Amino acid sequence: MRDGGRGLELVESFLSVQGEGAYQGRLAVFLRFFGCNLNCIGFDVKTRSNKTGEILIGCDSARAVFKGHFKSKRYSSDEILSLVKNICKGLKTRPIVVLTGGEPLIHHKNENFINLVQNLLNLGFDVHFETNGTIEVNFAKFPVYKKCKFALGIKLANSGVSVDKRINVKAIEAICKNAKESFYKFVLSSPGDNDLEQILQVLKISDAPVWCMAMGASRSELEQNAPRVADFAIKHGFNYSERIHIRLWDKKEGV
């Protein structure tokens, strides 16, 4: 497919292991795109802007969320495809390709983005999306996304985002009904009955496997929260998700 439409702002691309969810531990190429429709101030992760020096509060991927505060570069789909090919040179295992952000689905109508996904699939890559599940995708109009797998990181009240912004019933239904595979990831710190009720409400929208993940932008915070989250997952019959990259590399970026 030819390139067209607007270029794509890429924050970073790197080879690592998937740290979270149903595919934790898998060798993965990460493509982190600029832009997000939510600012999860409740997660209280503080990041300093490398342009203004301002302290920004939100999630642990602030560099992909706060436009104007961090550098990105605009690429065509062919250029990003070349980045992926170069990263994969000499590998004995074919990695999955994880499209993340920010929120990658804000680009899902961009012709460059569609071309990128299609070309990755044509090359035999297993394409995964990490999304907050708030953007409704028309899978009939954009059938390429039916061939992809989706990790829905649905935000709970602890994100600090109002329920009308973080829960989009039609978006969740569309992904769970049409994607090749989908599962939920929920970020928790000291989980209780209210968290359980929120998770069960999401499951009423569309049923899918649940992975409970401890809040933690640092190794010390993760170590504090993880046992409580694991106990919660076991008690209620959910899966427990590690955050391998934080366990191994703490606050280091690009891993």
C-alpha positions as CSV (number, residue, x, y, z in Angstrom):
1,M,0.0,0.0,0.0
2,R,1.3,3.5,-0.8
3,D,1.9,6.1,1.9
4,G,-0.6,8.9,2.2
5,G,-2.3,11.1,4.7
6,R,-0.5,12.8,7.6
7,G,2.8,11.5,9.0
8,L,2.9,9.8,12.3
9,E,4.6,11.3,15.4
10,L,6.7,8.5,17.0
11,V,8.2,9.1,20.4
12,E,10.3,6.0,20.5
13,S,10.8,2.5,19.0
14,F,12.7,-0.3,20.8
15,L,13.1,-4.0,21.3
16,S,12.3,-5.4,24.7
17,V,9.9,-8.0,26.3
18,Q,6.2,-7.3,26.8
19,G,6.0,-6.5,30.5
20,E,2.3,-6.7,31.1
21,G,-0.9,-8.7,30.4
22,A,-1.6,-11.9,28.5
23,Y,1.7,-11.8,26.5
24,Q,4.0,-10.8,29.3
25,G,7.5,-12.1,28.7
26,R,7.2,-12.2,24.9
27,L,9.9,-10.6,22.8
28,A,8.4,-7.4,21.4
29,V,9.1,-4.4,19.3
30,F,7.4,-1.3,20.8
31,L,6.2,1.6,18.7
32,R,5.2,4.5,21.0
33,F,3.0,7.1,19.3
34,F,2.5,10.7,20.4
35,G,-0.9,11.8,21.7
36,C,-3.6,10.8,24.1
37,N,-7.2,11.7,24.8
38,L,-6.8,11.2,28.6
39,N,-4.6,12.5,31.3
40,C,-4.7,10.1,34.2
41,I,-3.7,12.6,36.9
42,G,-4.8,10.2,39.6
43,F,-1.8,7.9,39.0
44,D,0.3,10.8,40.3
45,V,3.5,10.1,38.3
46,K,5.6,13.2,38.1
47,T,7.7,13.8,35.0
48,R,9.8,16.8,34.1
49,S,9.3,18.4,30.7
50,N,12.6,18.4,28.7
51,K,11.5,21.6,26.9
52,T,10.0,23.8,29.6
53,G,11.3,22.2,32.9
54,E,7.7,22.0,34.1
55,I,6.7,19.1,36.4
56,L,3.9,17.2,34.7
57,I,1.5,14.9,36.6
58,G,-0.2,11.9,35.0
59,C,0.7,8.4,33.9
60,D,4.2,6.8,33.4
61,S,4.1,7.5,29.6
62,A,4.0,11.3,30.0
63,R,6.4,11.7,27.1
64,A,3.7,10.4,24.8
65,V,0.9,12.3,26.4
66,F,1.9,15.9,26.9
67,K,2.3,17.5,23.4
68,G,4.6,20.5,23.4
69,H,6.6,19.3,26.3
70,F,8.6,16.4,24.7
71,K,10.3,15.8,21.4
72,S,8.9,13.5,18.7
73,K,9.6,12.9,15.1
74,R,7.2,12.6,12.2
75,Y,7.5,9.5,10.0
76,S,5.7,7.9,7.1
77,S,4.5,4.3,7.4
78,D,7.4,3.1,5.2
79,E,9.9,4.8,7.5
80,I,8.5,3.2,10.6
81,L,8.4,-0.2,8.8
82,S,12.1,0.3,8.1
83,L,12.7,1.0,11.8
84,V,11.0,-2.3,12.7
85,K,12.9,-4.3,10.1
86,N,16.2,-2.9,11.3
87,I,15.3,-3.7,15.0
88,C,14.5,-7.3,13.9
89,K,17.7,-7.9,12.0
90,G,19.5,-11.1,13.2
91,L,16.8,-12.1,15.7
92,K,16.2,-15.8,16.1
93,T,12.7,-15.2,17.4
94,R,10.0,-13.1,15.5
95,P,8.8,-10.5,18.0
96,I,5.3,-9.3,18.4
97,V,4.8,-5.6,17.4
98,V,3.1,-3.5,20.1
99,L,1.5,-0.2,19.1
100,T,1.3,1.9,22.2
101,G,1.3,5.5,23.4
102,G,-0.3,7.7,24.7
103,E,-3.3,6.3,22.9
104,P,-2.5,4.8,19.5
105,L,-6.1,4.6,18.4
106,I,-6.3,8.3,18.0
107,H,-4.5,7.7,14.7
108,H,-6.6,4.8,13.5
109,K,-8.2,6.8,10.6
110,N,-4.8,8.1,9.5
111,E,-3.9,6.5,6.1
112,N,-0.2,6.3,7.2
113,F,-1.2,4.4,10.3
114,I,-3.5,2.0,8.4
115,N,-0.7,1.3,5.9
116,L,1.7,0.6,8.7
117,V,-0.6,-1.9,10.4
118,Q,-1.4,-3.6,7.0
119,N,2.2,-3.9,6.0
120,L,3.3,-5.3,9.4
121,L,0.6,-7.9,9.0
122,N,1.7,-8.6,5.5
123,L,5.2,-9.3,6.8
124,G,3.8,-11.9,9.2
125,F,4.0,-9.8,12.4
126,D,1.6,-10.3,15.3
127,V,0.3,-6.8,15.8
128,H,-0.9,-5.8,19.3
129,F,-2.6,-2.6,20.5
130,E,-2.4,-1.1,23.9
131,T,-5.4,1.1,24.2
132,N,-7.5,2.7,26.9
133,G,-10.7,1.5,25.2
134,T,-12.3,4.9,24.8
135,I,-12.1,5.4,21.0
136,E,-14.7,3.6,18.9
137,V,-13.3,1.9,15.8
138,N,-15.5,1.2,12.8
139,F,-14.2,-2.3,12.1
140,A,-16.4,-2.6,9.0
141,K,-14.8,0.5,7.5
142,F,-11.3,-0.4,8.7
143,P,-11.2,-4.2,8.6
144,V,-7.4,-4.4,9.0
145,Y,-7.9,-4.0,12.8
146,K,-9.8,-7.3,12.9
147,K,-6.5,-9.0,12.4
148,C,-5.0,-7.4,15.5
149,K,-5.0,-8.2,19.2
150,F,-6.0,-5.6,21.8
151,A,-5.1,-5.0,25.4
152,L,-7.8,-2.8,26.8
153,G,-6.4,-0.8,29.7
154,I,-9.7,0.4,30.9
155,K,-9.2,3.2,33.5
156,L,-10.9,2.9,36.9
157,A,-11.7,5.7,39.3
158,N,-8.2,5.7,40.7
159,S,-7.0,7.3,37.4
160,G,-8.7,10.6,38.3
161,V,-10.6,10.6,35.0
162,S,-14.4,11.1,35.1
163,V,-16.4,8.0,34.3
164,D,-18.0,9.6,31.2
165,K,-14.5,10.1,29.7
166,R,-12.9,6.7,30.7
167,I,-15.8,4.4,29.9
168,N,-17.0,4.2,26.3
169,V,-19.5,1.3,26.0
170,K,-19.6,1.3,22.2
171,A,-15.8,1.4,21.9
172,I,-15.4,-1.5,24.3
173,E,-18.1,-3.5,22.6
174,A,-16.6,-2.9,19.1
175,I,-13.1,-4.1,20.1
176,C,-14.3,-7.1,22.0
177,K,-16.7,-8.2,19.2
178,N,-14.4,-7.7,16.3
179,A,-10.7,-7.9,17.3
180,K,-8.7,-11.1,16.7
181,E,-8.2,-11.3,20.5
182,S,-8.9,-8.9,23.4
183,F,-8.4,-8.8,27.1
184,Y,-8.6,-6.3,29.9
185,K,-5.8,-4.8,32.1
186,F,-6.8,-2.9,35.2
187,V,-4.4,-0.9,37.3
188,L,-4.9,-1.2,41.0
189,S,-3.0,-0.2,44.2
190,S,-5.0,-1.2,47.3
191,P,-7.9,-3.0,45.6
192,G,-11.2,-3.4,47.4
193,D,-15.0,-3.9,46.8
194,N,-15.3,-0.6,44.8
195,D,-12.6,-1.8,42.4
196,L,-14.3,-5.2,42.1
197,E,-17.6,-3.5,41.3
198,Q,-16.0,-1.3,38.6
199,I,-14.4,-4.3,37.0
200,L,-17.6,-6.3,37.0
201,Q,-19.4,-3.3,35.4
202,V,-16.9,-3.4,32.5
203,L,-17.4,-7.2,32.2
204,K,-21.1,-6.6,31.8
205,I,-20.3,-4.5,28.7
206,S,-18.3,-7.2,27.1
207,D,-16.8,-10.4,28.6
208,A,-13.1,-10.9,28.2
209,P,-10.1,-12.2,30.3
210,V,-9.1,-9.9,33.1
211,W,-5.6,-9.1,34.2
212,C,-5.0,-7.2,37.4
213,M,-1.9,-5.1,37.5
214,A,-0.3,-3.2,40.3
215,M,0.1,0.5,40.1
216,G,3.8,1.4,40.1
217,A,6.0,3.7,38.1
218,S,9.0,2.6,40.1
219,R,10.3,-0.7,41.5
220,S,9.7,0.3,45.1
221,E,6.1,1.3,44.4
222,L,5.4,-1.9,42.5
223,E,6.9,-4.0,45.3
224,Q,4.6,-2.3,47.8
225,N,1.4,-2.7,45.7
226,A,1.9,-6.0,44.0
227,P,1.2,-8.5,46.8
228,R,-2.2,-6.8,47.5
229,V,-3.1,-6.9,43.8
230,A,-2.1,-10.5,43.5
231,D,-4.2,-11.4,46.5
232,F,-7.2,-9.5,45.0
233,A,-6.8,-11.4,41.7
234,I,-6.6,-14.8,43.4
235,K,-9.6,-14.1,45.6
236,H,-11.8,-13.0,42.7
237,G,-10.6,-15.5,40.1
238,F,-8.7,-13.0,37.8
239,N,-5.3,-13.2,36.3
240,Y,-2.4,-11.4,37.8
241,S,-0.1,-9.3,35.6
242,E,3.5,-8.5,36.4
243,R,5.2,-5.3,35.2
244,I,8.4,-7.0,34.1
245,H,10.1,-3.9,32.7
246,I,9.7,-2.1,36.0
247,R,10.9,-5.1,38.0
248,L,14.0,-5.4,35.8
249,W,14.8,-1.8,34.9
250,D,13.0,0.4,37.5
251,K,12.4,3.9,36.0
252,K,14.6,3.4,32.9
253,E,12.9,4.5,29.7
254,G,13.0,2.8,26.3
255,V,13.0,-0.7,27.7
